[in-house]
PDB file of C-alpha atoms in Angstrom:
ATOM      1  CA  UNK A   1       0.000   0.000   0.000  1.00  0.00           C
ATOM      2  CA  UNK A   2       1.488   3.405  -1.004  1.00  0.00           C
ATOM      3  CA  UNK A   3       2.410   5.968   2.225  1.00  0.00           C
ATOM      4  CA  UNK A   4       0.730   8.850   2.459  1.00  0.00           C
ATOM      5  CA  UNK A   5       3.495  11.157   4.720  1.00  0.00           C
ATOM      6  CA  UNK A   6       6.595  12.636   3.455  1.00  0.00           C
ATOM      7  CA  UNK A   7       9.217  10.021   3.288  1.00  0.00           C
ATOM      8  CA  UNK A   8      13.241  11.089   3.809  1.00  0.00           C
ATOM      9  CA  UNK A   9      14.930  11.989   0.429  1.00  0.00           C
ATOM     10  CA  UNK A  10      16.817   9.263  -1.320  1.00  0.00           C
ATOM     11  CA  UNK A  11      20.061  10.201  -1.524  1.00  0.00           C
ATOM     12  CA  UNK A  12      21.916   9.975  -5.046  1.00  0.00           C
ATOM     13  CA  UNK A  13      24.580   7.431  -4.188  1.00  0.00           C
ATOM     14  CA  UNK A  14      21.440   5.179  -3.581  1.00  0.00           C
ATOM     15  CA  UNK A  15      19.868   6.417  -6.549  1.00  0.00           C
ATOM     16  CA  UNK A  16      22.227   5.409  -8.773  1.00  0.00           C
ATOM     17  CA  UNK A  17      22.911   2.212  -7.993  1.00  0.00           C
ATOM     18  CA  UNK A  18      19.822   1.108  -8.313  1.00  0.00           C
ATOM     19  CA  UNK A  19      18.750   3.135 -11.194  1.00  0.00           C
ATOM     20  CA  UNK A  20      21.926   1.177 -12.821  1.00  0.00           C
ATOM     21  CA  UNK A  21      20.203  -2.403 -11.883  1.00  0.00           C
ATOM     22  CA  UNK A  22      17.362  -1.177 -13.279  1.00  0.00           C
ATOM     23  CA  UNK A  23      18.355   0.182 -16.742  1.00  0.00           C
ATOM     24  CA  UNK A  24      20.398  -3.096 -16.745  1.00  0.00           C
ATOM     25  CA  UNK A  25      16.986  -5.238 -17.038  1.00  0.00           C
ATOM     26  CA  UNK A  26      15.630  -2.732 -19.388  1.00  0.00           C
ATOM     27  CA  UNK A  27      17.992  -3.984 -21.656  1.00  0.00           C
ATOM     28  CA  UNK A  28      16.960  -7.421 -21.335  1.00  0.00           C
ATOM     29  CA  UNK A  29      13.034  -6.581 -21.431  1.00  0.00           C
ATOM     30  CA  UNK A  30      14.161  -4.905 -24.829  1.00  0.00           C
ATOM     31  CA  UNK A  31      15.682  -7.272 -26.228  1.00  0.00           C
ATOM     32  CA  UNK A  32      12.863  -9.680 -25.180  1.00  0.00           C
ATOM     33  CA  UNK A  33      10.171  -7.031 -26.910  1.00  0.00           C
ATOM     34  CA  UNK A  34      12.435  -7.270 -30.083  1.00  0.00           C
ATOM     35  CA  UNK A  35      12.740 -10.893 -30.466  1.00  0.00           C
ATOM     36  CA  UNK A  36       9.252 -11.486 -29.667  1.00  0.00           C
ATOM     37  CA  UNK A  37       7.668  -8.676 -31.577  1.00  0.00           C
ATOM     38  CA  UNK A  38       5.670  -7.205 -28.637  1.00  0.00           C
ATOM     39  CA  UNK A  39       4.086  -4.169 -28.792  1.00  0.00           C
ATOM     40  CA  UNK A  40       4.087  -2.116 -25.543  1.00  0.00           C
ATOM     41  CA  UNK A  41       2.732   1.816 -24.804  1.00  0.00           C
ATOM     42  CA  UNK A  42       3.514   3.224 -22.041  1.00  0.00           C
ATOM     43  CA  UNK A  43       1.891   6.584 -21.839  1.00  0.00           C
ATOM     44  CA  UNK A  44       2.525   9.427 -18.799  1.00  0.00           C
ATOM     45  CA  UNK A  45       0.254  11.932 -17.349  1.00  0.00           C
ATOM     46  CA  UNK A  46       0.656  14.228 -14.014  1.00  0.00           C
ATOM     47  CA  UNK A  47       0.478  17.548 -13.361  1.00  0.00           C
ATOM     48  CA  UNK A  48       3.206  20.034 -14.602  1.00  0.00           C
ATOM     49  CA  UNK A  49       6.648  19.735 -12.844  1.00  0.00           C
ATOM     50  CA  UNK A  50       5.387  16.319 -11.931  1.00  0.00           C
ATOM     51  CA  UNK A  51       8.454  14.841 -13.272  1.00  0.00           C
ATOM     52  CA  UNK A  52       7.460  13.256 -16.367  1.00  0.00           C
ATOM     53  CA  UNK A  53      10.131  14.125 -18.274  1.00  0.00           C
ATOM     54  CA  UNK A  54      12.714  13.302 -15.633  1.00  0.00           C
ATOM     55  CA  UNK A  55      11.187   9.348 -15.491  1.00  0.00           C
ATOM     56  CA  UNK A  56      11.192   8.971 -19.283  1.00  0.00           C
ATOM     57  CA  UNK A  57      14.839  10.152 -19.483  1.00  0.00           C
ATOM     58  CA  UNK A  58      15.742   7.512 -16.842  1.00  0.00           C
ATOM     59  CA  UNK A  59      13.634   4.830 -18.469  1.00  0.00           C
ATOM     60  CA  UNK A  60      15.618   5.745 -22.316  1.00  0.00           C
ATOM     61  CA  UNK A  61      19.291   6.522 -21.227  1.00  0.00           C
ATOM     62  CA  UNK A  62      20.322   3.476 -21.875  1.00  0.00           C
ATOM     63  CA  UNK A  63      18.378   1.475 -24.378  1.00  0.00           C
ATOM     64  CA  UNK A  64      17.970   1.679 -27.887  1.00  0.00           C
ATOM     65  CA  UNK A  65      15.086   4.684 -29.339  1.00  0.00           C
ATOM     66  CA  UNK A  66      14.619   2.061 -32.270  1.00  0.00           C
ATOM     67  CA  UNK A  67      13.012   0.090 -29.862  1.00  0.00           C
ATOM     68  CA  UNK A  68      12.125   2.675 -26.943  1.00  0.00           C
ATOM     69  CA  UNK A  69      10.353   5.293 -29.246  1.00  0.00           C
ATOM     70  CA  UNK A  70       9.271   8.448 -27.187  1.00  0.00           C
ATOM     71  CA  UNK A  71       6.003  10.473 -28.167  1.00  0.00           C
ATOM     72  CA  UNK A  72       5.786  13.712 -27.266  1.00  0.00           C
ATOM     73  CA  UNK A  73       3.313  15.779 -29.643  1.00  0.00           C
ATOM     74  CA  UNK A  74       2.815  19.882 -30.000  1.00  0.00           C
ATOM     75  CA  UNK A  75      -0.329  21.145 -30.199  1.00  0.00           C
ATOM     76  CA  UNK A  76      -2.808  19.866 -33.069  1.00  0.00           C
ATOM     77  CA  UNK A  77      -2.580  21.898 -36.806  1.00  0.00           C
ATOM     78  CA  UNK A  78      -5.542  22.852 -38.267  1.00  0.00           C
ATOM     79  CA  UNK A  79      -5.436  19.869 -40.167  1.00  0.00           C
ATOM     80  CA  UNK A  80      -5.094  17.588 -37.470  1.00  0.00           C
ATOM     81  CA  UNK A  81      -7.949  19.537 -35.363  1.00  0.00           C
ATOM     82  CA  UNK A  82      -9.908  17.972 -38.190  1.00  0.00           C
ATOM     83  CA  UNK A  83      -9.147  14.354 -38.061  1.00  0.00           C
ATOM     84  CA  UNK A  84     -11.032  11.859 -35.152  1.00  0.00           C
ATOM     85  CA  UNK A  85      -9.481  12.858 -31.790  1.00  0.00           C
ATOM     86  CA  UNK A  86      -7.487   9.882 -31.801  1.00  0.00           C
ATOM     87  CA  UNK A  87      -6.349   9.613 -35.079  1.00  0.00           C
ATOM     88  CA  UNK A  88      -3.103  11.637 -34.355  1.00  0.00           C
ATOM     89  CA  UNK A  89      -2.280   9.360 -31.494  1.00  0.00           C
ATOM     90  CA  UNK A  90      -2.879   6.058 -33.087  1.00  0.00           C
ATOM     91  CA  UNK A  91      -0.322   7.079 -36.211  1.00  0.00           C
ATOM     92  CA  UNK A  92       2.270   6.364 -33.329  1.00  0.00           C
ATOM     93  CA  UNK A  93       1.349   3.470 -31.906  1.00  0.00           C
ATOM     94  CA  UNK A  94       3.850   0.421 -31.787  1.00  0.00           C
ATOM     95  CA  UNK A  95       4.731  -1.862 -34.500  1.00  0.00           C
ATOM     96  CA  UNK A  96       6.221  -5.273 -33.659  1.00  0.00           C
ATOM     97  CA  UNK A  97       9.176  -5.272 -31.377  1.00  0.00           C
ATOM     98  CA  UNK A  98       8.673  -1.681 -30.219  1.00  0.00           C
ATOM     99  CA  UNK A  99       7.794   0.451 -26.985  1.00  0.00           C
ATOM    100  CA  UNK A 100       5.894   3.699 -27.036  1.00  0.00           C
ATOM    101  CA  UNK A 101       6.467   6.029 -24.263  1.00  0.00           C
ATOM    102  CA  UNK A 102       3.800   8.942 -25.024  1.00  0.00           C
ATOM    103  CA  UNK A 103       4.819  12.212 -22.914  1.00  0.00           C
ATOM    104  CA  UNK A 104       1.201  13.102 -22.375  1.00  0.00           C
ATOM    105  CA  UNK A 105      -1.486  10.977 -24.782  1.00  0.00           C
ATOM    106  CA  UNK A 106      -4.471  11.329 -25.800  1.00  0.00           C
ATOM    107  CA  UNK A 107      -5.473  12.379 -21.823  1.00  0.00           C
ATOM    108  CA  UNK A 108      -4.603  15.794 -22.900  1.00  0.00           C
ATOM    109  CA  UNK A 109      -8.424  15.996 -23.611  1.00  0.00           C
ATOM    110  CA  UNK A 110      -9.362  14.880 -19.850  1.00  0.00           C
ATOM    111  CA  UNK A 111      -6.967  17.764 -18.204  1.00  0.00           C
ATOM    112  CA  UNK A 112      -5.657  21.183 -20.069  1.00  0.00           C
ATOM    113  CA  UNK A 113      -8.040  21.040 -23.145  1.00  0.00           C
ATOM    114  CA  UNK A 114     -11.101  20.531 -20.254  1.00  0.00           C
ATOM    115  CA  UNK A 115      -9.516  23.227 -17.594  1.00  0.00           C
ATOM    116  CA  UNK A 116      -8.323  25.644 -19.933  1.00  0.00           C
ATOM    117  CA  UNK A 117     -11.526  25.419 -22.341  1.00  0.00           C
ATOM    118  CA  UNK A 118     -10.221  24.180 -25.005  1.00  0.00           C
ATOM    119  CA  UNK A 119     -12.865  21.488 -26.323  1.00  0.00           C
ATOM    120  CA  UNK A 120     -16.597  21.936 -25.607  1.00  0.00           C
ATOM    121  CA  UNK A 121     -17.945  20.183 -22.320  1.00  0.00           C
ATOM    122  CA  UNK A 122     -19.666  17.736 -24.467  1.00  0.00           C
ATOM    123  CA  UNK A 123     -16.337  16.977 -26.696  1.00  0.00           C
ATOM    124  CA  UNK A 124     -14.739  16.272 -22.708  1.00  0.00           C
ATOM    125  CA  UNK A 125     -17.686  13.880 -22.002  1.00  0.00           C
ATOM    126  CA  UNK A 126     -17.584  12.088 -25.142  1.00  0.00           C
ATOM    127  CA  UNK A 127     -13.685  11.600 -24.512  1.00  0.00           C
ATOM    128  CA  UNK A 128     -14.696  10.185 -21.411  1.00  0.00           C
ATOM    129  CA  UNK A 129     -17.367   7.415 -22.318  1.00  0.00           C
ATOM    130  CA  UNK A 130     -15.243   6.714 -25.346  1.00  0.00           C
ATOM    131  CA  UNK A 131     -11.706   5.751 -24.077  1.00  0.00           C
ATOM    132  CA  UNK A 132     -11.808   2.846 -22.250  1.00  0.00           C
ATOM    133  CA  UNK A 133     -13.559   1.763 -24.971  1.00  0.00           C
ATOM    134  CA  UNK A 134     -10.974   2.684 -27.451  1.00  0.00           C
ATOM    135  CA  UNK A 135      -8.615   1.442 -25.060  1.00  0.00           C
ATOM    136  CA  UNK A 136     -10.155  -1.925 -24.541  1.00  0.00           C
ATOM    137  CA  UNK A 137     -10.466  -1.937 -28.465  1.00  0.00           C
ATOM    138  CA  UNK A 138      -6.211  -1.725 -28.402  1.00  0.00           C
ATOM    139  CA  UNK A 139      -5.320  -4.178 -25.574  1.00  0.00           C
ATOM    140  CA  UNK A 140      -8.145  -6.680 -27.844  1.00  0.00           C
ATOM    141  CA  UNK A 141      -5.606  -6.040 -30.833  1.00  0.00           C
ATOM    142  CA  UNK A 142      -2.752  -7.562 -28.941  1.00  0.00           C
ATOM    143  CA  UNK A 143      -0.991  -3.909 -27.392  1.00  0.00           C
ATOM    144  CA  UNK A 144       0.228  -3.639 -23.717  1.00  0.00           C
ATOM    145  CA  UNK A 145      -0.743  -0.473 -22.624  1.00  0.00           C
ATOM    146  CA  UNK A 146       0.267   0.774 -19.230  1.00  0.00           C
ATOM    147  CA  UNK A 147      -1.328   4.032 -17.988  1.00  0.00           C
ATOM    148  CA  UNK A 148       1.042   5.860 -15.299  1.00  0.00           C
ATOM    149  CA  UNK A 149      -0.067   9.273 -13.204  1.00  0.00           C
ATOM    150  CA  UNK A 150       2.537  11.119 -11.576  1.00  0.00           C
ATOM    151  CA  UNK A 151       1.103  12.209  -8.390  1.00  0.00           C
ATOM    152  CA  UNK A 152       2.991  15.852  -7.446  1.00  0.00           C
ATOM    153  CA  UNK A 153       1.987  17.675  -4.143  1.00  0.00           C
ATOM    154  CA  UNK A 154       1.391  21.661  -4.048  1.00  0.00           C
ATOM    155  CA  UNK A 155       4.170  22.381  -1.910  1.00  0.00           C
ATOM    156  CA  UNK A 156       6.756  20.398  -3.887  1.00  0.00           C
ATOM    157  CA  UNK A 157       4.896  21.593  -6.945  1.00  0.00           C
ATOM    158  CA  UNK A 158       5.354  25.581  -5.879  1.00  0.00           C
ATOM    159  CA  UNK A 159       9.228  24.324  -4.352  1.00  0.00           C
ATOM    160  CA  UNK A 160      10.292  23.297  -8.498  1.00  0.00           C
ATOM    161  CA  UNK A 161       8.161  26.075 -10.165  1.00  0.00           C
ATOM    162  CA  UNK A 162      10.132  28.783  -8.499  1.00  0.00           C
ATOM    163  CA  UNK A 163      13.667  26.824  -8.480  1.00  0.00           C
ATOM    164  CA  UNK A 164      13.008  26.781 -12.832  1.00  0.00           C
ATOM    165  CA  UNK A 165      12.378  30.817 -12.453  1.00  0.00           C
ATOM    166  CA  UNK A 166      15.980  31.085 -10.537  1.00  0.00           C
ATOM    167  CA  UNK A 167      17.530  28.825 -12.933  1.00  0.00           C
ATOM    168  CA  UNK A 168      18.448  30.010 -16.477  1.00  0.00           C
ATOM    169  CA  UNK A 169      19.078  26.384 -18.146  1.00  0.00           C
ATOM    170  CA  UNK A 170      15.398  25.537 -16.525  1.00  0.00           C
ATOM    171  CA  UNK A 171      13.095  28.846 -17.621  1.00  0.00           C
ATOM    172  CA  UNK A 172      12.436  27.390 -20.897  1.00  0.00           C
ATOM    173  CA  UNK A 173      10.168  24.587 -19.007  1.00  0.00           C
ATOM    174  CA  UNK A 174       8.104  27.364 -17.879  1.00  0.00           C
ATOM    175  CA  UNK A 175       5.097  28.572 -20.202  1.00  0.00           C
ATOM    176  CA  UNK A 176       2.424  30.952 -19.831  1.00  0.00           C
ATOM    177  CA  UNK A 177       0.254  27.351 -19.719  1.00  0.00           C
ATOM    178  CA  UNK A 178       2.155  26.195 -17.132  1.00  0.00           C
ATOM    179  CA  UNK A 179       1.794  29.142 -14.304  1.00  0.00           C
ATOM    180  CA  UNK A 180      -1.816  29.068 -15.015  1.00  0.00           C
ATOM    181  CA  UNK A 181      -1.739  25.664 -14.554  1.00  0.00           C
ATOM    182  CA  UNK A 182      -0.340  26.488 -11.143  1.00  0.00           C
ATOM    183  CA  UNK A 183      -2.928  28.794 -10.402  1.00  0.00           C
ATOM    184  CA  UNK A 184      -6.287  26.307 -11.162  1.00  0.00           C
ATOM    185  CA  UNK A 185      -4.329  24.001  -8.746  1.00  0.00           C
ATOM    186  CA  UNK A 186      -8.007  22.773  -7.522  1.00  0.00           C
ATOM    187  CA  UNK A 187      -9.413  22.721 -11.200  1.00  0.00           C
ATOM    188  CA  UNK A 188      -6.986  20.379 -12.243  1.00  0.00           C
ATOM    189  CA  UNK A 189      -7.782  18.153  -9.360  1.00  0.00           C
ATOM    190  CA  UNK A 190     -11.504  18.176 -10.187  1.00  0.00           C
ATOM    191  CA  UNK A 191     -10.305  17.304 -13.444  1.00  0.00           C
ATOM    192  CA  UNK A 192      -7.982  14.375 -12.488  1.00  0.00           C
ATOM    193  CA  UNK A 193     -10.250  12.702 -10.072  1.00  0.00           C
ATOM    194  CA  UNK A 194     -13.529  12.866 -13.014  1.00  0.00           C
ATOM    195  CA  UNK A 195     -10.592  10.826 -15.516  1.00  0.00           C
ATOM    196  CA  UNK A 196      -9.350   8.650 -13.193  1.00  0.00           C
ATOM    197  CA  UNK A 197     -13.134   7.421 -12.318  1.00  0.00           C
ATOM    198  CA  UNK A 198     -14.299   7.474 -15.681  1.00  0.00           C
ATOM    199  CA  UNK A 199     -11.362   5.631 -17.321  1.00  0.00           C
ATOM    200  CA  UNK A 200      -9.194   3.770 -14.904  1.00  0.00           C
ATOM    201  CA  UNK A 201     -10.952  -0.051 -15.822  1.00  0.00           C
ATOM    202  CA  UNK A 202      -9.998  -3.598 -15.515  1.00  0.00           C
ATOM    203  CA  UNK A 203      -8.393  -3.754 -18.943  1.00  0.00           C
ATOM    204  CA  UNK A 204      -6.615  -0.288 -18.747  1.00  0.00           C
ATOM    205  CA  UNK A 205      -5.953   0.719 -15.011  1.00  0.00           C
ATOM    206  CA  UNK A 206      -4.236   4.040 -14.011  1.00  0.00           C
ATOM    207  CA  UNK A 207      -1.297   3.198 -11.825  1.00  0.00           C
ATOM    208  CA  UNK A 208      -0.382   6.562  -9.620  1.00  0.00           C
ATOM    209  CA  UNK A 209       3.144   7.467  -8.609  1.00  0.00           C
ATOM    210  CA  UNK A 210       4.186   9.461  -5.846  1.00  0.00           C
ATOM    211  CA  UNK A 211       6.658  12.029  -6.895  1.00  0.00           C
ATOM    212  CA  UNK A 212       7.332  14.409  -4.625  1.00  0.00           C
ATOM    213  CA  UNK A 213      10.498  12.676  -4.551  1.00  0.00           C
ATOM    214  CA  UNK A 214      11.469  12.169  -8.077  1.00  0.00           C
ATOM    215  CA  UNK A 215      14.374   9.598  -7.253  1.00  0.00           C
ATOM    216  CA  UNK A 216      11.728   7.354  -5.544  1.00  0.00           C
ATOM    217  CA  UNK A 217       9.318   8.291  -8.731  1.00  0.00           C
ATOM    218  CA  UNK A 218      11.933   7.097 -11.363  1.00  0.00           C
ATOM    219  CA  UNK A 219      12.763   4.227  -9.772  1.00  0.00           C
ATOM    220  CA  UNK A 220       9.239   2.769  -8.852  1.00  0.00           C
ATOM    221  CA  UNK A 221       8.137   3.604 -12.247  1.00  0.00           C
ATOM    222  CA  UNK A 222      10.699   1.612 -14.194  1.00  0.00           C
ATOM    223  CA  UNK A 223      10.133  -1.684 -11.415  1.00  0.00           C
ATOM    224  CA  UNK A 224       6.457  -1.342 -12.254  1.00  0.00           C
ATOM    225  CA  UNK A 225       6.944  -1.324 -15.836  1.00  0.00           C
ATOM    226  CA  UNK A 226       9.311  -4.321 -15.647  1.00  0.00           C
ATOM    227  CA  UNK A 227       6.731  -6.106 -13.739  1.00  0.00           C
ATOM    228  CA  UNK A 228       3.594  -5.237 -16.311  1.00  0.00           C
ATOM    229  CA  UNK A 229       5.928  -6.467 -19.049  1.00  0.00           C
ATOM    230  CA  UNK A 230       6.240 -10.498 -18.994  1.00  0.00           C
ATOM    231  CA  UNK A 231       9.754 -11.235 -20.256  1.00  0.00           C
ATOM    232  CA  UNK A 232      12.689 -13.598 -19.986  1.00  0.00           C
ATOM    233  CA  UNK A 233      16.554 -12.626 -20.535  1.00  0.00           C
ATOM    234  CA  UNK A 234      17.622 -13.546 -23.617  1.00  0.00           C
ATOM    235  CA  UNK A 235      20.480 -15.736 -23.912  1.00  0.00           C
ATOM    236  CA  UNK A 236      23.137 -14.557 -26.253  1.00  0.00           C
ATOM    237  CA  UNK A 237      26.780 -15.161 -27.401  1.00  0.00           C
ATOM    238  CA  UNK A 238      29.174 -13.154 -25.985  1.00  0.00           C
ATOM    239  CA  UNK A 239      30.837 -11.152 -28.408  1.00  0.00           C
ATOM    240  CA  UNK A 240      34.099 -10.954 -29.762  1.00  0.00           C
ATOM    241  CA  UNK A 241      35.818  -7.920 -31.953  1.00  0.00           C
ATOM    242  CA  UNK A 242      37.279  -9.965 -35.255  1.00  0.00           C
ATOM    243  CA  UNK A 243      40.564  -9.388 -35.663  1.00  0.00           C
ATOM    244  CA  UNK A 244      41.090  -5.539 -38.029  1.00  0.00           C
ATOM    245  CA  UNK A 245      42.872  -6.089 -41.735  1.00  0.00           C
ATOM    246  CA  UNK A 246      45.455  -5.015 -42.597  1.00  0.00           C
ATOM    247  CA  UNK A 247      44.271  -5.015 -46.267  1.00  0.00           C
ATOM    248  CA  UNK A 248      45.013  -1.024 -47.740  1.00  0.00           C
ATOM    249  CA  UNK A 249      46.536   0.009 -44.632  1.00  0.00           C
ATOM    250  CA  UNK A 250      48.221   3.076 -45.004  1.00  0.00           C
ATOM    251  CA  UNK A 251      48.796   6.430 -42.293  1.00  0.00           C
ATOM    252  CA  UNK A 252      44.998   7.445 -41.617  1.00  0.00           C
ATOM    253  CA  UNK A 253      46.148  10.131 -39.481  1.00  0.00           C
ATOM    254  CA  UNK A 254      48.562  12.145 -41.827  1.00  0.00           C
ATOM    255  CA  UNK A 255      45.473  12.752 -44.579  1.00  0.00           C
ATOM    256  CA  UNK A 256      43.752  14.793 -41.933  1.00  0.00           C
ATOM    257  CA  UNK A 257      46.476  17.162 -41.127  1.00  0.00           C
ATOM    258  CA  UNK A 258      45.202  19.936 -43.303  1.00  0.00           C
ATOM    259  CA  UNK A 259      41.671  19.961 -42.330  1.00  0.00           C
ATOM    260  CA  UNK A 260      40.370  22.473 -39.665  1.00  0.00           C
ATOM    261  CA  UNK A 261      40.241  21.171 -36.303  1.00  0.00           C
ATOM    262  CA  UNK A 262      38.304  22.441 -33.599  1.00  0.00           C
ATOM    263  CA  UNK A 263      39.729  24.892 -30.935  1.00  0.00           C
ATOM    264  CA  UNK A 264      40.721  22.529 -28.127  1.00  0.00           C
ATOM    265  CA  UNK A 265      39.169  25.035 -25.871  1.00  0.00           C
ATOM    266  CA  UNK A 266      39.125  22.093 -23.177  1.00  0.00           C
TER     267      UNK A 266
END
């Protein structure tokens, strides 16, 4: 059962070592989705600053994006504003052998497009009796879909808002959306708890992550997604460099002796 109170910080020397184990069977569930031709989305939702970006990284540093394929979509055209809703979404969806982590999905329509007015009340609703239909639709068709919400409090929400405003690589992750995001704190709740009744079902739960500490958050995120994911290690031959010819050798080095270098500044 998840805790409710503040737990103590994890502290980084913990954090990477067992983000390390972690990213280590990551590479053997991908291998297992390649061989096997699984087809796996994985799709992110949370407030913002709730660390979504953060747990993706962590979940892709070390595995291949031909197989780990991230989705994170701008704002519909005026074409696609035409199309079904979900049209735009499906386009990405796995083929064989791949994983789609969607940085905010189709769920777009149950939080800033309801809060900030931008479909009709009766486009939200529709959204709302139609997913887990759609979604049931998918996981028929042979997809594992797992449905994460990053759970951020207000405090620790208000804490990394104002450390991005002091921090000059970090303003760029603020947008006029975002502070007004901050401000209909209670509207996005209402919003949240109406989507997570509506669409959290057998076939397609949400699972919620805690992430006031994102350490914890990364790392309980990538053991949950190894555990929705049956898969075996694959056994494979070790490799072995072959041996380099000597066939046309001749000094590599002294051909490059006119071409401009870059200033070794460091």
């Amino acid at each position: 059962m998840a805790k409710d109170g503040p737990a103590e910080r994890m502290k980084r020397k913990d954090y990477e070592k067992e983000l390390e184990k972690l990213q280590v069977e990551l590479c053997h569930l991908q291998d297992y989705v390649r061989e096997n031709k699984l087809r796996v989305i994985v799709l992110f939702e949370g407030r913002d600053a709730a660390g979504k970006g953060g747990t993706i990284k962590a979940i892709t540093e070390k595995v291949s994006p031909r197989v780990f394929r991230v989705v994170a979509l701008p704002a519909p055209s005026d074409r696609e504003k035409t199309q079904l809703f979900f049209q735009r979404y499906m386009e990405r969806f796995p083929a064989g052998g791949e994983i789609v982590i969607f940085d905010r999905s189709w769920y777009n329509r149950a939080g800033v497009e309801y809060v900030m007015g931008f479909c009709t009340p009766a486009e939200h609703e529709r959204f709302l009796n139609l997913c887990p239909q759609m979604e049931k639709y998918v996981i028929d068709g042979g997809i594992i879909l797992i449905k994460i919400w990053l759970e951020v409090g207000m405090d620790e929400q208000e804490r990394r808002f104002k450390a991005r405003i002091d921090d000059p690589v970090r303003q760029w992750k603020l947008s006029p959306m975002d502070l007004e995001s901050f401000r209909r704190w209670y509207d996005y709740s209402l919003a949240r708890d109406l989507m997570l009744k509506k669409t959290s079902t057998k076939d397609a739960p949400w699972n919620i992550v805690r992430s006031d500490d994102k350490r914890r958050a990364r790392l309980n995120c990538i053991a949950h997604l190894l555990g929705a994911i049956p898969y075996k290690r694959i056994k494979k031959d070790k490799i072995k460099l072959p041996k380099r010819s000597d066939k046309g050798r001749y000094n590599d080095q002294a051909s490059l002796k006119k071409m401009s270098f870059v200033a070794q500044r460091y």
